[in-house]
Structures are given as C-alpha cells and as structure tokens.
Tab-separated table of C-alpha atoms in Angstrom:
chain	number	residue	atom	x	y	z
A	1	MET	CA	-17.109	-24.487	-6.739
A	2	THR	CA	-18.850	-21.113	-7.074
A	3	SER	CA	-17.255	-17.662	-7.086
A	4	GLN	CA	-19.250	-16.843	-3.942
A	5	GLN	CA	-17.504	-19.691	-2.107
A	6	THR	CA	-13.947	-18.954	-3.239
A	7	LYS	CA	-11.650	-15.954	-3.184
A	8	ARG	CA	-8.330	-16.099	-4.986
A	9	PHE	CA	-5.110	-14.199	-4.314
A	10	PHE	CA	-1.329	-14.466	-4.404
A	11	ALA	CA	0.614	-14.299	-1.125
A	12	GLY	CA	4.019	-14.206	-2.826
A	13	GLY	CA	5.373	-12.681	-5.995
A	14	ASN	CA	8.245	-12.638	-8.476
A	15	THR	CA	9.175	-8.966	-8.275
A	16	ALA	CA	11.908	-6.505	-9.233
A	17	PHE	CA	13.318	-7.155	-5.743
A	18	GLY	CA	13.294	-10.943	-6.023
A	19	PHE	CA	10.714	-13.183	-4.397
A	20	TYR	CA	8.513	-11.118	-2.083
A	21	SER	CA	6.476	-12.855	0.609
A	22	LEU	CA	3.247	-11.707	2.241
A	23	PHE	CA	2.554	-15.178	3.656
A	24	HIS	CA	2.207	-13.818	7.181
A	25	TYR	CA	-1.094	-12.256	6.068
A	26	ILE	CA	-2.684	-15.572	5.057
A	27	ALA	CA	-3.652	-16.459	8.628
A	28	ASP	CA	-4.241	-14.273	11.668
A	29	PRO	CA	-2.722	-15.813	14.847
A	30	ASP	CA	-4.843	-13.461	16.999
A	31	THR	CA	-8.161	-14.834	15.716
A	32	GLY	CA	-7.096	-18.108	14.085
A	33	ARG	CA	-7.493	-21.500	15.701
A	34	GLN	CA	-5.148	-23.623	13.620
A	35	LEU	CA	-2.394	-23.097	11.029
A	36	LEU	CA	-0.884	-26.116	9.311
A	37	VAL	CA	2.567	-25.593	7.781
A	38	ILE	CA	3.028	-28.149	5.006
A	39	LYS	CA	6.598	-29.310	4.382
A	40	GLY	CA	7.907	-31.672	1.738
A	41	GLY	CA	9.789	-31.687	-1.552
A	42	PRO	CA	8.427	-30.956	-5.034
A	43	GLY	CA	5.844	-33.475	-6.192
A	44	THR	CA	4.962	-34.615	-2.672
A	45	GLY	CA	1.390	-33.390	-3.084
A	46	LYS	CA	1.336	-30.181	-1.006
A	47	SER	CA	-0.769	-28.218	-3.496
A	48	THR	CA	-3.024	-31.187	-4.268
A	49	LEU	CA	-3.572	-31.726	-0.548
A	50	MET	CA	-4.673	-28.105	-0.098
A	51	LYS	CA	-6.941	-28.260	-3.149
A	52	GLN	CA	-8.616	-31.423	-1.852
A	53	VAL	CA	-9.159	-29.953	1.607
A	54	GLY	CA	-10.499	-26.767	0.020
A	55	SER	CA	-12.908	-28.655	-2.219
A	56	ARG	CA	-14.244	-30.603	0.738
A	57	MET	CA	-14.758	-27.390	2.733
A	58	ILE	CA	-16.598	-25.775	-0.175
A	59	ARG	CA	-18.900	-28.799	-0.507
A	60	GLU	CA	-19.689	-28.368	3.180
A	61	GLY	CA	-20.721	-24.771	2.478
A	62	TYR	CA	-17.704	-22.845	3.756
A	63	MET	CA	-16.126	-19.869	1.968
A	64	VAL	CA	-12.501	-20.681	1.158
A	65	GLU	CA	-9.601	-18.375	0.329
A	66	MET	CA	-7.087	-19.861	-2.110
A	67	PHE	CA	-3.583	-18.467	-2.468
A	68	HIS	CA	-2.012	-19.369	-5.797
A	69	CYS	CA	1.679	-19.867	-6.510
A	70	SER	CA	3.279	-17.108	-8.595
A	71	SER	CA	5.759	-19.613	-10.044
A	72	ASP	CA	2.963	-22.024	-11.048
A	73	GLN	CA	-0.424	-20.333	-11.169
A	74	ASP	CA	-2.214	-23.701	-11.246
A	75	SER	CA	-0.781	-24.679	-7.856
A	76	LEU	CA	-1.668	-23.444	-4.380
A	77	ASP	CA	0.712	-21.944	-1.822
A	78	GLY	CA	-1.961	-21.610	0.831
A	79	LEU	CA	-5.581	-22.019	1.838
A	80	SER	CA	-7.763	-20.413	4.492
A	81	VAL	CA	-11.258	-21.010	5.856
A	82	PRO	CA	-11.746	-17.694	7.701
A	83	VAL	CA	-14.952	-18.593	9.541
A	84	LEU	CA	-13.195	-21.591	11.108
A	85	GLY	CA	-9.920	-19.806	11.808
A	86	PHE	CA	-8.259	-22.627	9.835
A	87	ALA	CA	-5.401	-22.213	7.364
A	88	MET	CA	-2.767	-24.232	5.517
A	89	VAL	CA	0.432	-22.896	3.947
A	90	ASP	CA	3.308	-24.317	1.957
A	91	GLY	CA	6.249	-23.783	4.301
A	92	THR	CA	9.055	-24.664	1.875
A	93	ALA	CA	11.504	-22.361	0.056
A	94	PRO	CA	11.327	-19.628	-1.060
A	95	HIS	CA	8.669	-18.950	1.582
A	96	VAL	CA	10.079	-20.939	4.496
A	97	ILE	CA	7.741	-20.812	7.499
A	98	ASP	CA	8.259	-22.323	10.934
A	99	PRO	CA	5.777	-22.507	13.824
A	100	LYS	CA	5.632	-19.486	16.152
A	101	ILE	CA	3.156	-20.964	18.648
A	102	PRO	CA	3.938	-24.681	18.151
A	103	GLY	CA	1.116	-27.086	18.865
A	104	ALA	CA	-1.179	-24.480	20.400
A	105	TYR	CA	-1.757	-22.779	17.041
A	106	ASP	CA	0.586	-23.815	14.257
A	107	GLU	CA	1.762	-27.313	13.460
A	108	ILE	CA	4.092	-28.843	10.869
A	109	ILE	CA	2.748	-31.511	8.514
A	110	ASN	CA	5.777	-33.144	6.876
A	111	LEU	CA	4.869	-35.017	3.680
A	112	GLY	CA	8.521	-36.031	3.430
A	113	THR	CA	7.673	-38.855	5.823
A	114	CYS	CA	5.541	-40.335	3.029
A	115	TRP	CA	8.323	-40.855	0.498
A	116	ASP	CA	10.725	-43.742	-0.056
A	117	THR	CA	14.203	-42.325	0.494
A	118	GLY	CA	15.757	-45.406	-1.056
A	119	SER	CA	14.213	-44.665	-4.440
A	120	LEU	CA	15.436	-41.042	-4.353
A	121	ARG	CA	19.089	-41.606	-3.441
A	122	PRO	CA	20.111	-43.182	-6.798
A	123	HIS	CA	18.995	-39.920	-8.489
A	124	LYS	CA	20.871	-37.570	-6.146
A	125	LYS	CA	23.086	-36.058	-8.868
A	126	GLU	CA	20.231	-35.563	-11.331
A	127	ILE	CA	18.026	-33.963	-8.669
A	128	ALA	CA	20.846	-31.643	-7.565
A	129	ALA	CA	21.507	-30.609	-11.185
A	130	VAL	CA	17.858	-29.761	-11.821
A	131	ILE	CA	17.686	-27.733	-8.588
A	132	ARG	CA	20.824	-25.761	-9.571
A	133	GLN	CA	19.407	-25.035	-13.014
A	134	ASN	CA	16.089	-23.965	-11.532
A	135	ASN	CA	17.842	-21.561	-9.172
A	136	ASP	CA	19.770	-20.145	-12.114
A	137	PHE	CA	16.556	-19.519	-14.057
A	138	PHE	CA	15.178	-17.480	-11.175
A	139	VAL	CA	18.426	-15.537	-10.662
A	140	GLN	CA	18.325	-14.482	-14.308
A	141	ALA	CA	14.589	-13.739	-14.230
A	142	TYR	CA	15.058	-11.433	-11.239
A	143	GLN	CA	17.986	-9.744	-12.991
A	144	TYR	CA	15.720	-8.939	-15.942
A	145	LEU	CA	13.025	-7.613	-13.588
A	146	LYS	CA	15.619	-5.431	-11.860
A	147	GLU	CA	16.609	-4.008	-15.266
A	148	ALA	CA	12.921	-3.480	-16.014
A	149	TYR	CA	12.631	-1.521	-12.760
A	150	ALA	CA	15.204	0.967	-14.048
A	151	ALA	CA	13.183	1.377	-17.254
A	152	MET	CA	10.010	1.932	-15.232
A	153	GLU	CA	11.746	4.532	-13.082
A	154	LYS	CA	12.643	6.359	-16.297
A	155	CYS	CA	8.966	6.301	-17.329
A	156	ARG	CA	7.898	7.663	-13.938
A	157	TYR	CA	10.546	10.386	-13.952
A	158	LEU	CA	9.629	11.648	-17.423
A	159	MET	CA	5.935	11.646	-16.529
A	160	SER	CA	6.628	13.472	-13.276
A	161	GLN	CA	8.245	16.320	-15.201
A	162	ALA	CA	4.931	16.917	-16.966
A	163	MET	CA	2.657	16.579	-13.933
A	164	ASP	CA	0.840	19.239	-11.954
A	165	TYR	CA	0.799	17.402	-8.637
A	166	HIS	CA	-1.140	20.232	-7.043
A	167	GLY	CA	-4.097	19.080	-9.138
A	168	VAL	CA	-3.548	15.481	-8.035
A	169	THR	CA	-3.467	16.639	-4.407
A	170	LEU	CA	-6.778	18.483	-4.818
A	171	THR	CA	-8.374	15.372	-6.375
A	172	THR	CA	-6.985	13.236	-3.547
A	173	ASN	CA	-8.222	15.611	-0.847
A	174	ARG	CA	-11.741	15.670	-2.312
A	175	LEU	CA	-11.805	11.880	-2.334
A	176	LEU	CA	-10.521	11.655	1.243
A	177	ALA	CA	-13.131	14.174	2.408
A	178	GLU	CA	-15.854	12.012	0.836
A	179	ILE	CA	-14.487	8.927	2.603
A	180	LYS	CA	-14.461	10.722	5.964
A	181	SER	CA	-18.036	11.894	5.467
A	182	ARG	CA	-19.192	8.306	4.895
A	183	LEU	CA	-17.008	6.583	7.465
A	184	PRO	CA	-17.242	7.758	11.079
A	185	PRO	CA	-14.386	6.818	13.447
A	186	SER	CA	-14.823	3.282	14.790
A	187	GLY	CA	-13.160	3.853	18.141
A	188	ARG	CA	-10.918	0.843	17.663
A	189	MET	CA	-7.726	-0.154	15.850
A	190	GLY	CA	-8.538	-1.235	12.319
A	191	LYS	CA	-6.844	-4.313	10.862
A	192	GLU	CA	-4.859	-4.244	7.639
A	193	ARG	CA	-4.165	-7.152	5.340
A	194	HIS	CA	-1.622	-7.001	2.518
A	195	LEU	CA	-1.704	-9.438	-0.411
A	196	PHE	CA	-1.174	-9.539	-4.174
A	197	ALA	CA	-4.133	-9.527	-6.540
A	198	GLY	CA	-1.820	-10.306	-9.451
A	199	ALA	CA	1.534	-11.900	-10.204
A	200	ILE	CA	4.231	-12.348	-12.814
A	201	THR	CA	3.750	-16.039	-13.593
A	202	PRO	CA	4.964	-18.610	-16.139
A	203	GLY	CA	1.759	-17.813	-18.066
A	204	GLY	CA	2.473	-14.078	-18.079
A	205	LEU	CA	0.879	-11.339	-15.994
A	206	LEU	CA	-2.193	-12.736	-14.240
A	207	ASN	CA	-4.649	-11.103	-11.858
A	208	PHE	CA	-7.575	-12.162	-9.688
A	209	TYR	CA	-9.309	-8.787	-9.450
A	210	PRO	CA	-12.764	-10.264	-10.225
A	211	SER	CA	-12.349	-12.296	-7.021
A	212	VAL	CA	-11.000	-9.355	-5.023
A	213	VAL	CA	-13.934	-7.066	-5.892
A	214	ASN	CA	-16.575	-9.790	-5.687
A	215	GLY	CA	-19.395	-8.391	-3.540
A	216	ILE	CA	-18.096	-4.804	-3.762
A	217	GLN	CA	-20.774	-2.211	-4.555
A	218	THR	CA	-18.595	0.729	-5.680
A	219	VAL	CA	-15.316	0.770	-7.613
A	220	TYR	CA	-13.085	3.779	-8.237
A	221	HIS	CA	-10.826	3.273	-11.273
A	222	LEU	CA	-7.543	5.191	-11.079
A	223	ALA	CA	-6.373	5.920	-14.622
A	224	GLY	CA	-3.045	7.364	-15.713
A	225	ASP	CA	0.457	6.460	-16.859
A	226	PRO	CA	3.212	5.515	-14.380
A	227	GLY	CA	4.209	8.636	-12.485
A	228	THR	CA	0.778	10.279	-12.370
A	229	GLY	CA	0.313	9.557	-8.652
A	230	LYS	CA	-1.991	6.516	-8.534
A	231	SER	CA	-0.037	4.662	-5.849
A	232	PHE	CA	0.309	7.894	-3.834
A	233	LEU	CA	-3.475	8.360	-3.903
A	234	LEU	CA	-4.042	4.747	-2.824
A	235	LYS	CA	-1.638	5.133	0.096
A	236	GLN	CA	-3.525	8.243	1.203
A	237	VAL	CA	-6.818	6.314	1.085
A	238	PHE	CA	-5.256	3.519	3.137
A	239	ALA	CA	-3.811	5.910	5.734
A	240	THR	CA	-7.105	7.785	6.073
A	241	VAL	CA	-9.239	4.665	6.556
A	242	LYS	CA	-6.688	3.244	9.009
A	243	SER	CA	-6.706	6.496	11.023
A	244	LEU	CA	-10.490	6.164	11.333
A	245	GLY	CA	-10.079	2.689	12.833
A	246	HIS	CA	-11.544	0.641	9.978
A	247	ASP	CA	-10.217	-2.518	8.321
A	248	THR	CA	-8.445	-2.336	4.976
A	249	GLU	CA	-7.327	-4.797	2.331
A	250	VAL	CA	-4.215	-3.624	0.485
A	251	TYR	CA	-3.150	-5.207	-2.802
A	252	ARG	CA	0.458	-4.502	-3.583
A	253	CYS	CA	2.046	-4.126	-7.004
A	254	ALA	CA	3.166	-7.497	-8.361
A	255	PHE	CA	6.220	-5.860	-9.966
A	256	ASP	CA	7.140	-3.284	-7.303
A	257	PRO	CA	5.634	-4.358	-3.941
A	258	GLY	CA	6.479	-1.032	-2.344
A	259	ARG	CA	3.612	0.451	-4.373
A	260	PHE	CA	-0.119	-0.165	-4.021
A	261	ASP	CA	-2.335	-1.417	-6.851
A	262	ALA	CA	-5.624	-1.437	-4.954
A	263	VAL	CA	-7.212	-0.708	-1.591
A	264	VAL	CA	-10.515	-2.271	-0.511
A	265	VAL	CA	-12.566	-0.756	2.318
A	266	PRO	CA	-15.054	-3.443	3.453
A	267	ALA	CA	-16.997	-1.031	5.693
A	268	LEU	CA	-17.845	1.065	2.622
A	269	GLY	CA	-18.204	-1.826	0.188
A	270	THR	CA	-15.768	0.160	-1.935
A	271	ALA	CA	-12.590	-0.631	-3.873
A	272	PHE	CA	-10.008	1.782	-5.280
A	273	VAL	CA	-8.109	0.091	-8.124
A	274	LYS	CA	-5.550	1.071	-10.730
A	275	ALA	CA	-7.276	0.832	-14.109
A	276	THR	CA	-4.150	0.500	-16.247
A	277	TYR	CA	-2.717	-2.643	-17.876
A	278	PRO	CA	-2.272	-5.332	-16.538
A	279	HIS	CA	-5.028	-4.642	-13.993
A	280	GLY	CA	-7.931	-5.051	-16.413
A	281	PHE	CA	-11.043	-6.934	-15.321
A	282	THR	CA	-14.799	-6.973	-15.872
A	283	LEU	CA	-17.211	-5.885	-13.168
A	284	PRO	CA	-20.649	-7.429	-12.643
A	285	ALA	CA	-23.663	-5.471	-13.847
A	286	GLY	CA	-24.991	-2.998	-11.303
A	287	THR	CA	-21.617	-2.087	-9.797
A	288	GLU	CA	-21.315	1.656	-9.261
A	289	GLN	CA	-18.180	2.879	-11.041
A	290	HIS	CA	-16.168	6.108	-10.993
A	291	THR	CA	-13.037	6.961	-12.972
A	292	LEU	CA	-10.318	9.290	-11.698
A	293	PRO	CA	-8.145	10.172	-14.752
A	294	LEU	CA	-4.968	11.476	-13.104
A	295	SER	CA	-3.311	12.104	-16.475
A	296	ARG	CA	-5.581	15.120	-16.915
A	297	HIS	CA	-3.271	16.916	-14.479
A	298	SER	CA	-0.340	16.626	-16.910
A	299	ARG	CA	0.953	19.357	-19.221
A	300	PRO	CA	0.577	18.208	-22.866
A	301	ALA	CA	3.391	20.422	-24.158
A	302	VAL	CA	5.896	18.836	-21.756
A	303	LEU	CA	4.616	15.340	-22.531
A	304	LYS	CA	5.141	15.963	-26.223
A	305	THR	CA	8.825	16.785	-25.740
A	306	SER	CA	9.456	13.462	-23.940
A	307	SER	CA	7.098	11.232	-25.951
A	308	ARG	CA	9.885	9.391	-27.781
A	309	GLU	CA	11.908	8.740	-24.621
A	310	ARG	CA	8.818	7.524	-22.754
A	311	ALA	CA	7.871	5.186	-25.610
A	312	GLU	CA	11.394	3.733	-25.675
A	313	ALA	CA	11.389	3.214	-21.897
A	314	HIS	CA	7.963	1.504	-22.034
A	315	GLU	CA	9.137	-0.777	-24.840
A	316	ARG	CA	12.299	-1.664	-22.915
A	317	PHE	CA	10.286	-2.351	-19.764
A	318	TRP	CA	7.906	-4.799	-21.424
A	319	ARG	CA	10.683	-6.518	-23.379
A	320	LEU	CA	12.598	-7.164	-20.143
A	321	VAL	CA	9.477	-8.361	-18.298
A	322	GLY	CA	8.837	-10.708	-21.223
A	323	LYS	CA	12.315	-12.200	-20.844
A	324	ALA	CA	11.685	-12.712	-17.123
A	325	VAL	CA	8.371	-14.454	-17.844
A	326	GLU	CA	10.145	-16.727	-20.336
A	327	LEU	CA	12.693	-17.784	-17.714
A	328	ILE	CA	10.034	-18.312	-15.042
A	329	GLY	CA	8.263	-20.506	-17.598
A	330	LYS	CA	11.444	-22.532	-18.094
A	331	SER	CA	11.742	-22.926	-14.331
A	332	ARG	CA	8.227	-24.365	-14.209
A	333	GLN	CA	9.081	-26.912	-16.905
A	334	ASN	CA	12.218	-27.750	-14.959
A	335	HIS	CA	10.176	-28.065	-11.778
A	336	ASP	CA	7.904	-30.584	-13.509
A	337	GLN	CA	10.980	-32.710	-14.217
A	338	LEU	CA	12.064	-32.399	-10.580
A	339	GLU	CA	8.615	-33.426	-9.367
A	340	SER	CA	8.734	-36.609	-11.445
A	341	TYR	CA	11.499	-38.040	-9.215
A	342	TYR	CA	9.481	-37.413	-6.037
A	343	ILE	CA	6.129	-38.547	-7.440
A	344	ARG	CA	7.600	-41.975	-8.153
A	345	ALA	CA	8.921	-42.136	-4.583
A	346	MET	CA	5.697	-41.098	-2.817
A	347	ASP	CA	3.230	-43.297	-0.957
A	348	PHE	CA	0.086	-41.343	-1.789
A	349	GLU	CA	-2.083	-43.647	0.306
A	350	ARG	CA	-0.286	-42.258	3.346
A	351	VAL	CA	-0.801	-38.726	1.995
A	352	ALA	CA	-4.532	-39.497	1.668
A	353	ALA	CA	-4.596	-40.578	5.311
A	354	VAL	CA	-2.968	-37.261	6.271
A	355	ARG	CA	-5.612	-35.422	4.238
A	356	GLU	CA	-8.487	-37.190	5.978
A	357	LYS	CA	-7.060	-36.409	9.418
A	358	ILE	CA	-6.693	-32.737	8.474
A	359	ILE	CA	-10.310	-32.610	7.293
A	360	GLN	CA	-11.559	-34.351	10.442
A	361	ASP	CA	-9.625	-31.930	12.647
A	362	ALA	CA	-11.002	-28.967	10.677
A	363	PHE	CA	-14.555	-30.242	11.141
A	364	LYS	CA	-13.869	-30.521	14.883
A	365	LEU	CA	-12.982	-26.819	14.786
A	366	ALA	CA	-16.333	-26.175	13.116
A	367	GLU	CA	-18.185	-28.226	15.722
A	368	ASN	CA	-16.362	-26.535	18.597
A	369	SER	CA	-17.153	-23.162	17.047
A	370	ARG	CA	-20.894	-23.963	16.847
A	371	THR	CA	-20.867	-25.306	20.436
A	372	ALA	CA	-19.191	-22.131	21.701
A	373	VAL	CA	-21.922	-20.041	20.087
C-alpha cells in the first residue's frame, strides 16, 4: 500500500461543539455511481470490511481515499475509490446516514443480519451499561472541549488587541492578487470539498497533512499565534478561488470546525496551511515553500503587557484538551469491551460473503466505466 495509492482524512471530529460530521463530502452523488451505507453494531466488522475492500482495490491499481475514525484512529469510517465513483461509509451513530437515492445510488448493507441475536440477549444489561458509560465519557469530553474553547477565545482576544490587521489585510490582498494572476476564470462553477486533515483522537492530536499535500508543488505556511488572522486569510483564499470557478479542498479546524486550517487549490498545485502546532508535518524534497508570518503585524509593546494572561490561557487550553483526550481514550477502551460481545455473536463467514459481493460489484463498475469510454 503506497502513499501514491492512498489518501487519508477524517470526515468527522470530536470538537468544541460536540461531534461534527462532514460525511456528506465523502461521496459526490452527482458524479458517483454507488454509495454503500454500512450498518451494524460495534464489533460487526464495518471497519475491517472497508479496509479489506480498500486493500483489494489498491492491489488492482486504484487510488483509494480512506477516512479514519476520530474516536479510534486505527478504524475507518469511510472509503472512496474516486475513479470508480464508488464509496462506503459507516452509517451508524454518531454519523447516522440513510439513503437519499435508494437503490439507484445508495444502498444499505446491514451487517446486523450476520449476528446471532440469541447470544446477545443474555448480555442485554451489560451491553446497555457499557453504552451508557461510553456516552457519559463523550459528554464529559465535549464539556472539557467547550471549556477549552473559552480559553482559546481569551487567547484570540488578547492577541487581537496587539494586532495591526491593516498589515494582515495588505498581506492577504497581495496573495490574492498573485492567485488571480495565475488562475484565470474557468467559466464554470467550481466544486468545494470540506474535510478534516486532523482530529482529536484517543491517541492525542493526529493529522494526515503529508497525505493531504502529497503531489502538491507549492506550500504556503501561515505562521502566527491564535488571533493573528490565519483562518481569515484562508477563507479569503477559498472565496477568491471559488469566485474564479475553480475547485477547492477545505480542511477545517479539528477543534473549531467553523475555522479553516488549510485550503488546497488543485488547479495551482498549491496548498495554504497553518504552520502552528498541531499542524506540523514534513514536506518531500523539492517542494516550493513560502512562509507568511502574520505575527509580524503585532505590536510588541502591547503583547508584552498581556504575556502572562496569554500564557495562562494557553496552559488552561491545553490542560482541558488533555482531559478530553483522556476521556476519549477511556471511551475507546470501553468500546473494545462492547465489541467483544458482538464479535462472539458474529458469523464472519457471512460477512466475508458480503465483502466478496461488494468487491465484485465494484469491479463491475470498473468494467462498465471502461466500456463506456
């Protein structure tokens, strides 16, 4: 499985506003041929099924997009083979998905038909107790992230008091003028796709930026503390490229999804990415890089007067995020216990038969696609 054949993202995130879903961007019903919505309880093999289908597609030479689970980074929430117009998604809570064009485009695959209900019923109370505890872990984790949001807002406010946003505007306008000079209007409506490049996971803050920028020739690093205008600049880049009719990939903030962390412009082979923690990553040799240090537009004397308050707010923010990560980690351990009940009840030979049918149907899509050409 090479990096050229896989791209990795998150389509959902544990954020300051609870679970935030961008699952509707995994597949495109306008150009897609088939979307499979996988249903079934924990431990029924949804993620394993998607991994196996993905591995088979990669062996056949197709590029596969893999969408990882923010509550278990080793599991998949979705998979897409763009060239085939084929996608699979986990349609269970907290990202419940139901067919919109049943049969003609999207179809439910229910792995719950492959379990033995009789072996689950004796454990009804235990299963219910684990589910309640798991829900409680997430409620508390999201409470900590909401508290962390208040701390981050304090950081942004204090930084804003020291900023010369006129300077940020001039920097932004110069960048937008450069984009316009390199990107003539397309005469069509550009498509936008919103995903997460990172997530708050049981293993901490994780990102897939090396996958996101794979194949990109030029990267602009936006440097500066919270409140310096990085997300504002990214939104201006997005709006400008969209107004010119070109496609954009938007990567939202894993903590505050109303903000942007990165914008990729495929037509330019260019990515604009926040260069602050936790967005660190290594670029391949030969990538053209530019840094836009937005903090240079701040007034040092004002920053000095608020340095202690800003340090305290930063410390409080990361302490609260750490508590949220700890609880999400406990939920994953709890989920493993929940899965054990369902694993014992599953007929995985039947699941394997489902997998083979899915692969055969996907290959028929490939054959039909080649015939149409």
